[in-house]
Amino acid sequence: MSESARVFVSGNEAVALGVRLARPHVVAAYPITPQTVVVERLSDMVADGSLKTEYLHVESEHSALSACMGASVLGARTFTATSSQGLLYMAECLHYASGGRMPIVMMNANRSLALPWNIYNDQRDSLSLLDSGWLQVYVEDAQEALDMIIQGYAIAENPAVMTPIMVNLDGFVLTHTYELVDVPTAQSVDRFLPPYQTTNKLDLGAPKNMGFTATPADYTEFKYQQHRALLDSARVIEQTDEAYASAFGRSYGGLVQSYQAEDAELILVTLGSVNGTARVVVDGLRAEGRKVGLVRLRFLRPFPARELVALTRHARAVGVLEKNVSMGYEGTVFTHVNSAYSAETSAPHVLNFVAGLGGRDISRQDIISMFDQLASVDPTSERVRFVNLKLQII
Amino acid sequence: MSIDTKKAFGARDLSDREFFYGHKACAGCGGSVAVRLALKVLGERTFTVVPAGCMSAVGFIFPQLAFTSNAIISTFAGTASMLSGVSAAIRALGIKDAHAVGFAGDGATADIGIQALSGAIDRRDKIIYICYDNEAYMNTGVQKSGLTPLGARTTTTPATGGGSAARKKDMFEIVAAHGIDYAATASVGYVQDYINKVNKARTIEGTSYIHVLAPCPTGWGTEPDESIEIAKEAVDCGLWYLAEFENSDYRLNRKPKEFAPLEPFLKRQGRYRHLSASDIETIARYRDEKWRRIRRWDSQLNQDTHQDAPLASS
Ligand SMILES: Cc1ncc(C[n+]2csc(CCOP(=O)(O)OP(=O)(O)O)c2C)c(N)n1
Ligand code: SF4
């Protein structure tokens, strides 16, 4: 295992440190709360010479990703970061980058969407773009943020994947919280992450036309290859996690991470930083003898359906806690979980907990209440439950 | 004046190679002439970005790909921003003697892509941005753009309503107002002037912008073999002009003593056929107004007429 430095930094700063270690050729970004610190730290690093990159201060998020695409197709390693309105502003480019098989790494600070305006955390921004062809990982803490920026390049640039990756951090909760983070040495990261090599690029020695039009005769095949690459990325994600563990001593278990789930009767499925609070709750309830556990979905693309079912099929009831709702139906993660169970002959009872919208706190008591609701689940009652809904003010 | 117009780029200097070949543009397409000629000036060490629009629609249909040098389609709004990324990668990867050139339509440039273009100029990214101006959204079936001229019929400004009521943004002045490193207007009707300007742009350390008038027989209602002549006539009758901007100075490359008559120029194009005599008078009035401005900023003329007047106060 290699040496490293321990620093006390915020999630945003951990991302910037990870980016510096990954040595991107080109960074293009546009500021938006709560991602701004990433943009600022990277600017500092360029100014003090510790990050050698072409840093483009672009005039919009559409341009940020568009510039990354222009650089990526020449074989450059690229980075951008955004959040919320900015993510939606670049929506067209998200599909473009994945369709063009450009292995861009982007940090997204999960934040609510206007209207009403709100700068605080939920996950409706990235979840609304699950279909954009990007890999999506949701990290739990600043350490995982740094690690997944570095791993993100290894995964995205893998020839079997060649797909951009979005590294999601809960806005403020993670981006602005300070933690002790292990920062690997540049040499050890260089060994783990060699420079980006590809023949799928615009090349003066071997000229190409890229980003073309495909007619109905070929379009499906391009999309199928992309679909396959995302499915195949599951294996690459696991291998990368293992390689990272042997290089740096930290493993996250691949697509999902479970906690006390093996013998649990009640399992809560989580996404992102709330898992930290939920773990404390599980410890408390376990001390009282209650068989509860957690499964954290690290990746939503590719979706770990098989892993999720294997980890939860024995439970009596499963709750899906998400900071999101697809209005007019249910939580998007909930839909995914149900779809994973649909191939099974028997499945646990499922409840959807919609919580934390627009930054509303999710307390330990809220999570205890979720387990209580799972314990007494009645198949005829409402499955989609808004946590702490203040009906009196509506 | 540092603009060197004496060093002409002759036909013999043009590459024999074809870099835009086998595309599906309509016969007589001015845009495809602009792309073909510019790539012959820039040569094979070129990365081309073309946004959604006619040139990408006719050039990039898999597996029939018409660029023999490196090329990519960008999003409709993303010509300049993708070029900025290409240019940044050229620097970061240490690629020597390479050009990043974009060919964008008038809509891609003056409307949806103006923000990215403005940003690239502001950063002085080393890119060559060429707007081929066919004065409407041709690829989607001839709808009005911000560069559709007064009176022109499009499918969204029908003749029954008098054609376009807007007067055409002046992109040349807009980019010049950024303090761009090099900007020029051109016309495929004045080929030598156009290729000189592309040749000039390749030497610029910073952003260059060339706005080339490029007739579209399909959208303008003209015959394919008239395109070059019409592009020339547009300049001669004063509805278009040939100019450059460099080091904060404007320069007119062609100073018409008197304008060729407007009416025959307009009436030979289907898009103007509905115009009345008074409509044409209005167009002439706006043209003259525009030329009063052009003559004011043309520094050469300035020096001729008001010896000591500084540019800014003229
Ligand atoms: C974001 C977006 N909006 C609209 C379109 C549809 N569209 C494609 S090309 C085009 C018109 C292009 O016009 P212009 O830039 O003038 O180029 P031309 O087709 O005339 O060569 C439009 C509206 C698109 N591709 N993307
Ligand atoms: S419609 Fe006009 S601009 Fe488009 S290819 Fe045809 S002639 Fe060229």
XYZ file of C-alpha atoms in Angstrom, chain A residues 40-254:
215
model
C -12.483 27.780 -7.395
C -10.056 25.211 -5.996
C -9.167 23.996 -9.460
C -8.509 27.613 -10.470
C -6.205 28.000 -7.453
C -4.359 24.834 -8.419
C -3.881 26.075 -11.977
C -2.719 29.453 -10.654
C -0.176 27.945 -8.238
C 1.068 25.565 -10.918
C 0.133 22.386 -9.067
C -2.398 21.454 -11.770
C -1.190 21.573 -15.363
C -4.342 21.743 -17.420
C -6.030 23.942 -20.002
C -8.744 25.493 -17.868
C -11.591 27.042 -19.857
C -13.761 29.516 -17.962
C -16.765 29.006 -20.175
C -19.945 31.032 -20.346
C -22.478 28.283 -19.662
C -22.818 24.643 -18.682
C -23.802 23.781 -22.237
C -20.456 25.184 -23.296
C -18.627 23.470 -20.430
C -19.655 20.028 -21.571
C -19.409 20.993 -25.214
C -15.791 22.086 -24.696
C -15.051 18.860 -22.827
C -16.466 16.977 -25.791
C -14.293 18.900 -28.248
C -11.215 18.071 -26.198
C -12.239 14.484 -25.509
C -12.604 13.641 -29.191
C -8.963 14.599 -29.694
C -7.976 12.091 -27.030
C -7.689 14.500 -24.102
C -8.726 13.637 -20.548
C -11.372 16.125 -19.433
C -13.288 17.188 -16.347
C -16.291 19.340 -15.607
C -18.575 19.903 -12.635
C -22.097 21.192 -12.272
C -25.350 20.997 -10.337
C -29.106 21.259 -10.717
C -30.090 23.971 -13.214
C -26.668 23.657 -14.778
C -27.050 19.934 -15.267
C -30.362 20.474 -16.984
C -28.921 23.283 -19.072
C -26.398 20.827 -20.485
C -28.943 18.039 -20.948
C -28.550 17.978 -24.719
C -24.791 17.591 -24.317
C -25.172 14.719 -21.843
C -26.789 12.523 -24.478
C -24.302 13.808 -27.018
C -21.263 12.880 -24.950
C -22.512 9.387 -24.179
C -23.673 8.754 -27.743
C -20.241 9.888 -28.944
C -18.614 7.522 -26.412
C -16.589 10.275 -24.782
C -15.194 9.210 -21.389
C -15.690 12.526 -19.605
C -15.789 12.663 -15.809
C -18.252 15.121 -14.302
C -18.996 15.910 -10.697
C -22.605 16.814 -9.972
C -23.606 18.422 -6.704
C -27.110 17.082 -6.204
C -29.448 20.006 -5.759
C -33.178 20.595 -6.148
C -34.685 22.082 -9.299
C -36.616 25.335 -9.723
C -39.478 26.169 -9.421
C -39.667 27.000 -6.577
C -36.026 28.095 -6.480
C -34.061 26.229 -3.876
C -30.317 25.707 -3.664
C -30.383 22.802 -1.232
C -29.983 19.121 -1.694
C -32.202 16.555 -3.281
C -31.567 14.186 -6.155
C -34.130 15.173 -8.713
C -31.514 16.734 -11.005
C -29.441 13.652 -11.772
C -32.326 11.201 -11.467
C -34.194 13.039 -14.199
C -31.213 12.295 -16.456
C -30.843 8.589 -15.815
C -31.655 7.974 -19.465
C -28.853 10.160 -20.783
C -26.466 7.246 -21.219
C -24.046 8.242 -18.442
C -22.770 6.048 -15.671
C -24.098 7.446 -12.403
C -22.452 6.910 -9.038
C -23.705 8.423 -5.749
C -21.043 8.735 -3.085
C -21.534 8.722 0.660
C -18.638 10.822 1.920
C -15.743 13.027 0.856
C -13.282 10.129 0.764
C -15.472 8.220 -1.626
C -15.834 11.398 -3.705
C -12.072 11.686 -4.151
C -11.713 7.981 -4.809
C -14.520 7.898 -7.357
C -13.098 10.797 -9.351
C -9.910 8.765 -9.805
C -11.758 5.486 -10.354
C -14.192 7.326 -12.604
C -11.495 7.872 -15.215
C -10.350 4.255 -15.005
C -13.923 3.056 -15.517
C -15.012 5.562 -18.166
C -11.844 5.192 -20.261
C -11.871 1.394 -20.163
C -12.124 0.295 -23.828
C -15.117 -1.907 -22.977
C -16.940 1.071 -21.449
C -15.980 4.339 -23.222
C -18.846 6.113 -21.528
C -18.934 9.309 -19.471
C -19.494 9.131 -15.733
C -21.341 11.438 -13.366
C -20.051 11.438 -9.793
C -22.895 12.657 -7.587
C -22.397 14.323 -4.195
C -25.302 15.495 -2.076
C -25.247 19.285 -2.223
C -24.101 20.993 1.018
C -24.572 17.814 3.059
C -21.500 16.426 1.358
C -20.061 19.219 -0.747
C -19.687 21.553 2.237
C -19.021 19.152 5.074
C -15.416 18.811 6.242
C -13.983 15.389 6.832
C -10.605 13.770 7.185
C -9.653 12.469 3.781
C -6.772 10.304 2.700
C -5.068 11.769 -0.354
C -2.930 9.275 -2.225
C 0.401 10.350 -3.673
C 0.607 11.474 -7.271
C 3.000 8.624 -8.084
C 0.644 5.977 -6.762
C -2.283 7.445 -8.710
C -0.133 7.610 -11.843
C 0.526 3.891 -11.436
C -3.157 3.135 -10.927
C -4.415 5.442 -13.671
C -2.214 5.509 -16.764
C -2.734 8.271 -19.379
C -5.858 8.001 -21.518
C -5.208 6.084 -24.732
C -7.724 5.592 -27.508
C -7.912 5.146 -31.255
C -11.486 6.452 -31.188
C -10.390 10.033 -31.713
C -9.842 12.734 -34.292
C -6.274 12.113 -35.327
C -4.086 13.931 -37.835
C -2.354 10.646 -38.652
C -5.629 8.768 -39.140
C -8.358 11.291 -39.966
C -11.931 10.483 -39.008
C -15.421 11.879 -39.117
C -17.130 11.609 -35.750
C -20.429 12.661 -34.282
C -22.235 11.798 -37.484
C -25.814 11.084 -38.492
C -27.073 7.501 -38.500
C -30.200 6.563 -40.404
C -32.868 4.125 -39.225
C -30.754 1.432 -40.891
C -27.950 1.809 -38.308
C -29.156 3.948 -35.389
C -30.437 1.018 -33.331
C -27.080 -0.777 -33.538
C -25.245 2.276 -32.230
C -27.677 2.485 -29.322
C -27.446 -1.240 -28.650
C -23.650 -1.058 -28.440
C -23.982 1.796 -25.980
C -26.483 -0.194 -23.922
C -24.132 -3.189 -23.896
C -21.240 -1.000 -22.816
C -23.228 0.275 -19.839
C -24.221 -3.267 -18.883
C -20.631 -4.461 -19.271
C -19.374 -1.576 -17.182
C -20.680 -3.433 -14.099
C -17.791 -5.875 -14.358
C -15.297 -3.058 -14.962
C -16.634 -1.154 -11.939
C -16.090 -4.195 -9.736
C -12.612 -4.876 -11.109
C -11.673 -1.238 -10.686
C -12.889 -1.314 -7.086
C -10.711 -4.360 -6.432
C -7.670 -2.842 -8.117
C -8.206 0.355 -6.137
C -8.421 -1.643 -2.926
C -5.110 -3.328 -3.570
C -3.462 -0.020 -4.531
C -4.944 2.210 -1.823
C -6.604 -0.075 0.704
C -10.147 1.158 0.203
C -12.970 -0.869 -1.319
C -16.593 0.153 -1.737
C -17.866 -3.176 -2.960
C -18.760 -2.231 -6.524
